Coordinates of C-alpha atoms and ligand atoms in Angstrom, one line a residue:
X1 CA 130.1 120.6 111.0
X2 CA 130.0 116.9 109.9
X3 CA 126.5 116.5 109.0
X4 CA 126.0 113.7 106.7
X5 CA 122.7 112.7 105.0
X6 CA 122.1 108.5 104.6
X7 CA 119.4 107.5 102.3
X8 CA 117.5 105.2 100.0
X9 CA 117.6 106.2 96.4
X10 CA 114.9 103.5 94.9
X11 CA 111.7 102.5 96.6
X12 CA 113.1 101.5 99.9
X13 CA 114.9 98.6 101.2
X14 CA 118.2 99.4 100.1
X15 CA 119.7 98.2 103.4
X16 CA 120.4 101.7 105.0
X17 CA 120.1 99.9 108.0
X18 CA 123.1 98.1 107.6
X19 CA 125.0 100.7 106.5
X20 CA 124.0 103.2 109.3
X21 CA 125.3 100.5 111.5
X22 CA 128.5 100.6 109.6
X23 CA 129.1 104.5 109.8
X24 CA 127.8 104.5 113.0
X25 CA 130.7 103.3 114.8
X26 CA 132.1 106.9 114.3
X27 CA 129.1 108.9 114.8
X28 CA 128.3 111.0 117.8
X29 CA 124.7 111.0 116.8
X30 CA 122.3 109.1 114.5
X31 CA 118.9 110.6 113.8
X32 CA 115.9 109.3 111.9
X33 CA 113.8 112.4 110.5
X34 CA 110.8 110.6 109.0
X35 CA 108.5 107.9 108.6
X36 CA 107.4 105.8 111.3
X37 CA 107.5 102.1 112.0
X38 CA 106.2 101.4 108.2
X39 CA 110.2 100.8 108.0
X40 CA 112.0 98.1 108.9
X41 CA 116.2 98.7 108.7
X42 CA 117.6 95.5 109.2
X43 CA 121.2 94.8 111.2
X44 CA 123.3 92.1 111.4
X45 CA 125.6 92.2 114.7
X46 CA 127.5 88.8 115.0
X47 CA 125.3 86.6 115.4
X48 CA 122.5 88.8 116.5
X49 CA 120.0 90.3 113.8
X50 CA 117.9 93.7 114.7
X51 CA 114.9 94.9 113.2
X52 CA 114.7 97.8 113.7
X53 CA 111.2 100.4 113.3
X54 CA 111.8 103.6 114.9
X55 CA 115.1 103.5 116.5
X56 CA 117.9 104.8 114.7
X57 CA 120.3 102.0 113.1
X58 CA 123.3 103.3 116.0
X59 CA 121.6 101.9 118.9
X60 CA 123.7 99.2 118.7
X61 CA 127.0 101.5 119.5
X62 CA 125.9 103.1 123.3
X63 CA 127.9 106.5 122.7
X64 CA 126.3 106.8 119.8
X65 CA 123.4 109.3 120.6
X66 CA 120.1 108.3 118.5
X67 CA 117.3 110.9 118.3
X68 CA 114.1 110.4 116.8
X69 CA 113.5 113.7 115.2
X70 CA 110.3 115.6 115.0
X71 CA 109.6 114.5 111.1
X72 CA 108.7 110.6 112.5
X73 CA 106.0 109.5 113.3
X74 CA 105.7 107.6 116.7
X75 CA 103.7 104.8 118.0
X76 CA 104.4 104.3 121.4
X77 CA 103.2 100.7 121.8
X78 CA 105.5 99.6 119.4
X79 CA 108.4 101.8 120.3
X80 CA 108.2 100.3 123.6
X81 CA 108.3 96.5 122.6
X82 CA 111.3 97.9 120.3
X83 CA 113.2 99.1 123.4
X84 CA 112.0 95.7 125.4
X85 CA 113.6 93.7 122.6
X86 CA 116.6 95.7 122.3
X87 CA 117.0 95.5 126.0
X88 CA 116.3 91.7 126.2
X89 CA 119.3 91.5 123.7
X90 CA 121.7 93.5 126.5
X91 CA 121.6 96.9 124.1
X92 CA 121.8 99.5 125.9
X93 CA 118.9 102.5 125.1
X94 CA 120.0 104.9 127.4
X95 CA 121.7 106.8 124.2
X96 CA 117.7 107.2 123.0
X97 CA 116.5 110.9 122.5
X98 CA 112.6 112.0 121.6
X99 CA 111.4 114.8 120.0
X100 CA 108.1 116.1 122.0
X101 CA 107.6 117.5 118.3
X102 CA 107.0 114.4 116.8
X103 CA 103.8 112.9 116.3
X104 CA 101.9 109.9 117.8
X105 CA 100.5 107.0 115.8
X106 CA 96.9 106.5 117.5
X107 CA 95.3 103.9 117.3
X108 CA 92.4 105.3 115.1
X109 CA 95.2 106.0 112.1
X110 CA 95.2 102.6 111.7
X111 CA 91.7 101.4 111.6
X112 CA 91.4 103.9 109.0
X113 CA 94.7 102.9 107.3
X114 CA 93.1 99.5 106.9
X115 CA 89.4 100.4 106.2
X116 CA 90.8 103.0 103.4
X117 CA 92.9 100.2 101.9
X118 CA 90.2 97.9 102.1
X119 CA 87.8 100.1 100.2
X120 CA 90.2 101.2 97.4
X121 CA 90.1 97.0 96.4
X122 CA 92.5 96.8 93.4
X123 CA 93.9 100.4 93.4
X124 CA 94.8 100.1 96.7
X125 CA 98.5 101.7 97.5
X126 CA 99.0 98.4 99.7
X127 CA 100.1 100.7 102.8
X128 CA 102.1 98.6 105.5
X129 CA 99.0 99.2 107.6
X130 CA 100.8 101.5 110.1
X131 CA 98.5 104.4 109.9
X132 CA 101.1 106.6 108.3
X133 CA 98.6 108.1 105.9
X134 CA 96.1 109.2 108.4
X135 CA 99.0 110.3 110.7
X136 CA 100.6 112.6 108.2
X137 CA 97.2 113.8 107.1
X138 CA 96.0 115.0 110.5
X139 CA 100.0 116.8 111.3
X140 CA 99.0 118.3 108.4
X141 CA 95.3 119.2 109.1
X142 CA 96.6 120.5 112.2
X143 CA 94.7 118.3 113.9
X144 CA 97.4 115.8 115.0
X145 CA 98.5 114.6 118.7
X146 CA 102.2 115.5 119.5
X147 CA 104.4 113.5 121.9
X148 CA 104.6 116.1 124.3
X149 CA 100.6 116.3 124.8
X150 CA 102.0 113.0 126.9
X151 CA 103.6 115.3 129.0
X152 CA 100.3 117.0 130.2
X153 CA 97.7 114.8 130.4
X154 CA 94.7 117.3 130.4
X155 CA 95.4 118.4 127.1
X156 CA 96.3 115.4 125.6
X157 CA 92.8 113.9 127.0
X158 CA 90.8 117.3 125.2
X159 CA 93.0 116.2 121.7
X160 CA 92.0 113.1 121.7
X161 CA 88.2 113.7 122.5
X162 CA 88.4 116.4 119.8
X163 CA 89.6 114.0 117.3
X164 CA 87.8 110.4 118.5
X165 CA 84.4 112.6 117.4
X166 CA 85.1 113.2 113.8
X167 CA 87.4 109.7 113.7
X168 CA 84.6 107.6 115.0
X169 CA 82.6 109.2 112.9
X170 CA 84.1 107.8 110.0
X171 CA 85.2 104.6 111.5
X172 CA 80.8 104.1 112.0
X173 CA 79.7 105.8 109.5
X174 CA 81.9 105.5 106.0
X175 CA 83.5 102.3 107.3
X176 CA 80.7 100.2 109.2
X177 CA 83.2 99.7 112.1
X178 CA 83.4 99.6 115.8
X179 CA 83.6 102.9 117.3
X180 CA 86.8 103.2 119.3
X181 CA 86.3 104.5 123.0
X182 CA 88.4 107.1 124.4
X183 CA 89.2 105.8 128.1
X184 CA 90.7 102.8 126.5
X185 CA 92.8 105.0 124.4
X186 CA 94.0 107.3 127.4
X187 CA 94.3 104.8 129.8
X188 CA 96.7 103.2 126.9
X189 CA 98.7 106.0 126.1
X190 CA 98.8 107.6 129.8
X191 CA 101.0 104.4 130.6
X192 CA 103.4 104.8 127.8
X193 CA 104.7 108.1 129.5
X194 CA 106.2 106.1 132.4
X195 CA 108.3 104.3 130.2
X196 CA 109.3 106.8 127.0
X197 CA 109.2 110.3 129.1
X198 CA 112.8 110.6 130.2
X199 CA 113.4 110.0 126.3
X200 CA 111.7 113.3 125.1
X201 CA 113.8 116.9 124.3
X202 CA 113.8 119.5 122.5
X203 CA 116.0 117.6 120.1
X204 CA 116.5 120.4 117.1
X205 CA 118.7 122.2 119.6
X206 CA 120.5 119.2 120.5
X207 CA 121.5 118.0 116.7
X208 CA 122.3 121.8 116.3
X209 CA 124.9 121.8 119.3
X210 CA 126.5 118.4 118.3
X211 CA 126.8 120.0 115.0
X212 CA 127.7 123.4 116.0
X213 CA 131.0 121.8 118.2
X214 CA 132.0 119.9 115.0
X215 CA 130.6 116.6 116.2
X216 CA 129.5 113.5 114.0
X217 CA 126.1 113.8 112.9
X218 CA 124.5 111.0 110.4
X219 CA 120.6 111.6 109.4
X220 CA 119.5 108.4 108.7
X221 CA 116.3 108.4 106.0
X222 CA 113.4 105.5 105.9
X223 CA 111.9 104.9 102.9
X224 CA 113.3 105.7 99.8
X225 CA 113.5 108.6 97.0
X226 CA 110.3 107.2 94.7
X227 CA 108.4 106.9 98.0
X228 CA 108.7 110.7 98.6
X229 CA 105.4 112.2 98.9
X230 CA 106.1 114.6 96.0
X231 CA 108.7 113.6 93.9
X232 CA 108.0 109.7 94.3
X233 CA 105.4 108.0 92.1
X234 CA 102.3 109.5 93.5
X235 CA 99.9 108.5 94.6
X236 CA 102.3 105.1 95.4
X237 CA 104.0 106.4 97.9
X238 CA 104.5 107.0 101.5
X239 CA 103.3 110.1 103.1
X240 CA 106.4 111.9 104.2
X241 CA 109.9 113.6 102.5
X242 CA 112.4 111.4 101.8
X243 CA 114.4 113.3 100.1
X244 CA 117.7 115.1 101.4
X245 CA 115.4 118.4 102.1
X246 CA 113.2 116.2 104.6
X247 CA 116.4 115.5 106.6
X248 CA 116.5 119.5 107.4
X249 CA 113.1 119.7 108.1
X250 CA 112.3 116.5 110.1
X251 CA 115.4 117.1 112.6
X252 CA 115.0 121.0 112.5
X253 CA 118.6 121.8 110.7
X254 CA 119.4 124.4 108.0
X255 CA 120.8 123.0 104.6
X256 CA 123.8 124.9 105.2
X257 CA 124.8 122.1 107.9
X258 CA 124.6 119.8 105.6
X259 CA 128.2 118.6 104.2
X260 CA 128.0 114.9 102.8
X261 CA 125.0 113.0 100.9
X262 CA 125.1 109.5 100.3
X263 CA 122.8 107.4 98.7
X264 CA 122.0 103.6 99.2
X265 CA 121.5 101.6 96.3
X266 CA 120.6 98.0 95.7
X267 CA 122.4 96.5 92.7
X268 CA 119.0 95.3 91.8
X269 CA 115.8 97.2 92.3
X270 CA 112.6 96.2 94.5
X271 CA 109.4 97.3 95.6
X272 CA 106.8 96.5 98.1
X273 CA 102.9 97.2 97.4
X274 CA 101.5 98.6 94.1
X275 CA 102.4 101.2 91.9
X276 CA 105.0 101.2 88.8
X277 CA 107.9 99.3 88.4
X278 CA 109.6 99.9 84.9
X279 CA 112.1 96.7 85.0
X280 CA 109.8 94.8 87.4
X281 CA 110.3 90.8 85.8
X282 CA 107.6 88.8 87.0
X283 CA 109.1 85.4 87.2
X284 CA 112.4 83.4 86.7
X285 CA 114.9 85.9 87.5
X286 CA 113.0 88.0 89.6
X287 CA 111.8 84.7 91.6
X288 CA 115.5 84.0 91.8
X289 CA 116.3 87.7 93.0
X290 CA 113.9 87.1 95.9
X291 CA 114.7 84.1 96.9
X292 CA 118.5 84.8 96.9
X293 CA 118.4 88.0 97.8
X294 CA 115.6 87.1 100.9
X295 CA 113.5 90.1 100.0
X296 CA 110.5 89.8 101.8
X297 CA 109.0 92.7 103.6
X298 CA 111.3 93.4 107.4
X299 CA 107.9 95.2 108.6
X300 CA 105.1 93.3 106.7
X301 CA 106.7 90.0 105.2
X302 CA 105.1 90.4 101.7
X303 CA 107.3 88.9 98.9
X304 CA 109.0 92.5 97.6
X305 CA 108.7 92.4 93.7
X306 CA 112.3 92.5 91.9
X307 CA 113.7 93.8 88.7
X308 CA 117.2 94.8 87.4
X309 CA 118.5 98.2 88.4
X310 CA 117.6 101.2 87.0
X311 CA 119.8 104.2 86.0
X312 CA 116.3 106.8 85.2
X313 CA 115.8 105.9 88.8
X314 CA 119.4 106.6 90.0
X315 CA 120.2 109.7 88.1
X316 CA 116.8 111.3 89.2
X317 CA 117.8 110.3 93.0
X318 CA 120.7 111.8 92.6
X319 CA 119.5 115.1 91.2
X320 CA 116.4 115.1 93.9
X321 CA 119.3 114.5 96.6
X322 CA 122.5 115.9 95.2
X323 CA 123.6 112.7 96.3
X324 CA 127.7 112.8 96.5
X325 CA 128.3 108.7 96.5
X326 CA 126.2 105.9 96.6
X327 CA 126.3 102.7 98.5
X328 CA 126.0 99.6 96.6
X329 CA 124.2 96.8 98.6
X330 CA 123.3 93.0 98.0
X331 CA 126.1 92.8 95.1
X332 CA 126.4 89.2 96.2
X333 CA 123.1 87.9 95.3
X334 CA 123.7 88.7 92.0
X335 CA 126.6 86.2 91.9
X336 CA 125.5 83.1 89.5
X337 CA 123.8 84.6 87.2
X338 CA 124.6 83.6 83.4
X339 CA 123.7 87.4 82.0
X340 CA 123.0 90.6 84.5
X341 CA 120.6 93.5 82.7
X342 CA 120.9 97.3 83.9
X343 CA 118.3 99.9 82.5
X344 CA 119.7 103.0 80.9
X345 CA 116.8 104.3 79.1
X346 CA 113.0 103.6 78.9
X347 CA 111.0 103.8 75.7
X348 CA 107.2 104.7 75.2
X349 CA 105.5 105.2 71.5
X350 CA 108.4 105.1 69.8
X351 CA 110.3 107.6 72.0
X352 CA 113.4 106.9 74.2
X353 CA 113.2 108.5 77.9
X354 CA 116.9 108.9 79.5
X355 CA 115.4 110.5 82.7
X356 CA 112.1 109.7 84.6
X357 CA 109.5 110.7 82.3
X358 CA 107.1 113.8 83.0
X359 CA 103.6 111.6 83.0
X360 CA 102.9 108.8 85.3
X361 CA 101.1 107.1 82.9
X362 CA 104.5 106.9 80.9
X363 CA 106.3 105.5 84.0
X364 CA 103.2 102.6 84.0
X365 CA 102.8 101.9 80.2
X366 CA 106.6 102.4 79.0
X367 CA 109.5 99.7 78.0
X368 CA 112.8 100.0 79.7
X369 CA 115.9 99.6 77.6
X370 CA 118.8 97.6 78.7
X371 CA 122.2 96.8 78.3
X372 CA 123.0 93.1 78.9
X373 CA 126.1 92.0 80.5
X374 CA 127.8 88.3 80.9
X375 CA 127.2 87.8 84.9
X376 CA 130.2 85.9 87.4
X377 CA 129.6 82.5 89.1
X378 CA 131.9 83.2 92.0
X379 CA 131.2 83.9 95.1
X380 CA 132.0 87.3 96.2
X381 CA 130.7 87.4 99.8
X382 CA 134.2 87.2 100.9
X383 CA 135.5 89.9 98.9
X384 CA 137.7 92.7 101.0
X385 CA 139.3 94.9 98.3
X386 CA 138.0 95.6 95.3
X387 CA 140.6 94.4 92.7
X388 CA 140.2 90.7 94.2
X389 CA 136.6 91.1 92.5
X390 CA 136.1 89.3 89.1
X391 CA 136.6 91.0 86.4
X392 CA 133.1 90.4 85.1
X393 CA 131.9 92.3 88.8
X394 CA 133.8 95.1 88.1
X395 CA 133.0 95.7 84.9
X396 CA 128.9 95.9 86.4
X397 CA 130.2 98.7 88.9
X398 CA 132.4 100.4 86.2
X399 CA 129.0 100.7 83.9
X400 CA 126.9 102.1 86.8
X401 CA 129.2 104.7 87.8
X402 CA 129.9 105.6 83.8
X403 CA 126.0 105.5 84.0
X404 CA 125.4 107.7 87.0
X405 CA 128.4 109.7 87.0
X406 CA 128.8 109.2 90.6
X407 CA 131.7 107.0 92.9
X408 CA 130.4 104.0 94.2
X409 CA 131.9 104.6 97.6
X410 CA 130.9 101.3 99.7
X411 CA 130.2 97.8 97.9
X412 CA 128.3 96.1 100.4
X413 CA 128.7 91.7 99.7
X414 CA 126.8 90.4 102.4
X415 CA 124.7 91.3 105.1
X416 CA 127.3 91.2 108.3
X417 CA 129.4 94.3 109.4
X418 CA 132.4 92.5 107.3
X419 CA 131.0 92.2 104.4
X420 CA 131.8 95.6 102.7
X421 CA 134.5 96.9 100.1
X422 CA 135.4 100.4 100.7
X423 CA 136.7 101.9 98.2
X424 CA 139.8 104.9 97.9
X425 CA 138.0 107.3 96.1
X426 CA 134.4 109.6 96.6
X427 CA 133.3 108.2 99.9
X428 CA 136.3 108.0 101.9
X429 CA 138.4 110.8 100.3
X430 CA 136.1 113.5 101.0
X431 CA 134.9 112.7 104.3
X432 CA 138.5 112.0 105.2
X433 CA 139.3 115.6 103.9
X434 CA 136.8 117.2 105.4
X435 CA 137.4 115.6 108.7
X436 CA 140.2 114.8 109.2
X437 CA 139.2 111.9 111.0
X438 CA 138.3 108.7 109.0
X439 CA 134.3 108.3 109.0
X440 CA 134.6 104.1 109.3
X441 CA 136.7 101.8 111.1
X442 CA 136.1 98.0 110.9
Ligands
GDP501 P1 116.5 99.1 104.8 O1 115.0 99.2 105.1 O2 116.9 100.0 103.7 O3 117.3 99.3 106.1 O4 116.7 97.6 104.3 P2 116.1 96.3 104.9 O5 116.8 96.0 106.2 O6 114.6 96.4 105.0 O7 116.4 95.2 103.8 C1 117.7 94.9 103.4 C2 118.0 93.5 103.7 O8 119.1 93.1 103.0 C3 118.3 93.1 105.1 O9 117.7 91.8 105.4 C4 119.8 93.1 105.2 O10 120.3 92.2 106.2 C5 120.1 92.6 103.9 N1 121.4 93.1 103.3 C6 121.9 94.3 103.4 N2 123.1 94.4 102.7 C7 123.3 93.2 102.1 C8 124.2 92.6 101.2 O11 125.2 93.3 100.8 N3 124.1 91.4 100.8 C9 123.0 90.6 101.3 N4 123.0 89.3 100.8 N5 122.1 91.0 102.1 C10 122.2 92.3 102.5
IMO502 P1 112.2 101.1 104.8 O1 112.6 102.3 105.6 C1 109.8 99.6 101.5 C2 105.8 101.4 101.0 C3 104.6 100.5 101.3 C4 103.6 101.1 100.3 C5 103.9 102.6 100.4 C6 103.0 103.4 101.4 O2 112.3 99.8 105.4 O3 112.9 101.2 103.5 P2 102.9 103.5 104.1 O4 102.6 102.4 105.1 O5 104.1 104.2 104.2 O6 101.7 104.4 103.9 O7 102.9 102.7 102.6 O8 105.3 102.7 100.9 N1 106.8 101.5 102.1 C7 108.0 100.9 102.1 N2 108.5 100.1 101.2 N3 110.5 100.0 102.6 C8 109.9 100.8 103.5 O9 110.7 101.3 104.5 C9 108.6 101.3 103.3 N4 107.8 102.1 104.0 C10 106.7 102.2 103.3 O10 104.9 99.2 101.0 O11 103.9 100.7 99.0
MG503 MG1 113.3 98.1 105.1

């Protein structure tokens, strides 16, 4: 029962991506169990670099079997164009499962998206303009269309007339827009079946009977823990779970199947669109940060904003999670800095917050504290084992995990499948225990 839960513990970004590629080498199944193509998990194969929307981060191995549970949230257009590229590149997507439980993206979620964003001017949440919002909001108004309406036409047609009334309603009415017309819609969506109907199962009984024969199972999250609809910093956030609970729901697992949790970290911390960011630095460092650390958008391009890491953040990701390691990513682009900050604490009218504080308007207004280290000026990107690290670098890990009170299990240094340090203890150990097979072979 090797279920293992992958996911991002800041604000997303955190380059599960490339570390689902990495564990998915030994994984009989990778599946994604929410958000749509509002992420972007970026892998580097050789020389080839995937960006990946809705298909899980294994495509790349073909035994791998990637499902794309009923939590996400599907556009078919673009899932498509995702399996054209893939193919163009010689990958192999005959591995690609469907849940007919998911739901589709249509193409009024994203007028709205846009028009809602528009209208909200300077509070806007600065969506990726995916129509995840409006897609989450109908599944939840029960008024949502599912990927196996596809499979019968009539009804699909009577959903989407239902819906287009009230839709273009709005679209006219609130927004002064175009109304959108249904026949273009079908005719649309009636020739994605051709291509993405051998895909679609019942896949919550599939992940069930990998698990149930002791098989490899890695639940790869989008998004990260503060972008969680309710525990992330509402309303600046996205608009599904992306906690370790949403990995039971969105594939249709109990929590009992669940046996390893592990978190992906950045070494640094980033966001993309508006809301707080306690050790967000506005220029110099955090113009280096992006620059060296290439953080601009995978999905939408925008610059990501960049601060120094923040334990508040971590500790309450790995309470939400019960995270049992964490994966530390982009450790190289912190190489040639003079002095490296890490947040422990933040402070507000004169009191100190360890944790997350209870008010948003805390989280906006409040100070973070840090400790300030001296930083390394080598290059690290070569780095196999950890004790060939500097000194200096291993002191910075050796303060987050006395921070944290967690093993940093994986030390990623560079983007490519080489680049990681694993380390002997958390990580490895207990899968290896539990398994009896080792989880990662370069
Ligand atoms: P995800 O959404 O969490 O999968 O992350 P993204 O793919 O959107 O962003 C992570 C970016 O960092 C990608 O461009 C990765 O290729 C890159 N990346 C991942 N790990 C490392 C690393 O250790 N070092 C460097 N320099 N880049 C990395
Ligand atoms: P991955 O999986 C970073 C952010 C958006 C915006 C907010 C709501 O690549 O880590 P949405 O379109 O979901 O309604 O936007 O969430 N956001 C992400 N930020 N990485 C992502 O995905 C994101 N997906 C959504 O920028 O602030
Ligand atoms: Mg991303």
């Amino acid at each position: 029962m090797p279920g293992i839960i992958l996911l991002g513990t800041q604000w997303g970004d955190e380059g599960k991506g490339r570390i689902t590629d990495l564990l998915a080498a030994n994984m009989d199944m990778v599946i994604r169990f929410q958000g749509g193509n509002n992420a972007g998990h970026t892998v580097i194969a050789g020389n080839e670099e995937f960006r990946l929307h809705h298909i899980p981060s294994g495509i790349l191995y073909p035994s791998t079997i990637c499902v794309i549970g009923n939590g996400v949230v599907i556009n078919p257009g673009v899932l498509i164009e995702e399996l054209e590229r893939l193919s163009r590149k010689e990958i192999r997507t005959d591995n690609l499962r469907i849940s007919g439980n998911a739901h589709l993206v249509m193409p009024y979620h994203i007028v709205i998206d846009k028009a809602g964003e528009n209208i909200l001017g300077k509070s806007k949440i600065g969506t990726t303009h995916k129509g995840i919002g409006p897609v989450y909001a109908d599944k939840a108004y029960r008024s949502g269309i599912r990927v196996q309406d596809l499979l019968d036409l009539k009804i699909f047609r009577a959903k989407l007339e239902e819906s287009l009334k009230l839709k273009n309603s709005i679209i006219k009415n609130v927004y002064g827009l175009e109304p959108l017309k249904t026949e273009e819609i079908f005719e649309n969506y009636k020739g994605f079946v051709k291509t993405i109907g051998k895909y679609i199962t019942d896949t919550s009984f599939l992940v069930n009977k990998y698990l149930d024969e002791k098989k490899f199972v890695l639940f790869e999250g989008a998004q990260g823990t503060l972008l969680d609809i309710d525990h992330g910093t509402y309303p600046f956030v996205t608009s599904s779970p992306t906690i370790a609970g949403g990995a039971c729901t969105g594939a249709g697992v109990g929590p009992k199947k669940i046996d390893e949790i592990i978190g992906v970290a950045k070494a640094y911390t980033t966001r993309v669109g508006s809301g707080p960011f306690p050790t967000e630095i506005n220029e110099g460092i955090g113009d280096i940060l992006r620059e060296k650390g290439h953080e601009f958008g995978t999905t939408t391009g925008r610059p990501r904003r960049c601060g120094w890491l923040d334990i508040p953040i971590l500790k309450y990701s790995i309470m939400l999670n019960s995270i049992d390691s964490i994966a530390l990513t982009k450790l190289d682009v912190l190489s040639g800095l003079d002095e490296i900050k890490i947040c422990t604490s933040y402070e507000y009218e004169g009191r100190i917050y360890e944790d997350i504080p209870p008010h948003q308007t805390i989280i906006h207004k409040c100070k973070p504290v840090y400790i300030t280290m001296k930083g390394w000026k080598e290059d690290i990107t070569a780095v196999k084992d950890f004790s060939d690290l500097p000194d200096t670098t291993k002191y910075y890990i050796s303060e987050i995990e006395r921070l944290i009170k967690v093993p940093l299990s994986l030390i990623s240094v560079g983007p490519e499948r080489s680049q990681i340090i694993i380390r002997d203890r958390g990580f490895k150990e207990n899968i290896l225990r539990k398994n009896k097979k080792p989880l990662l072979v370069l």
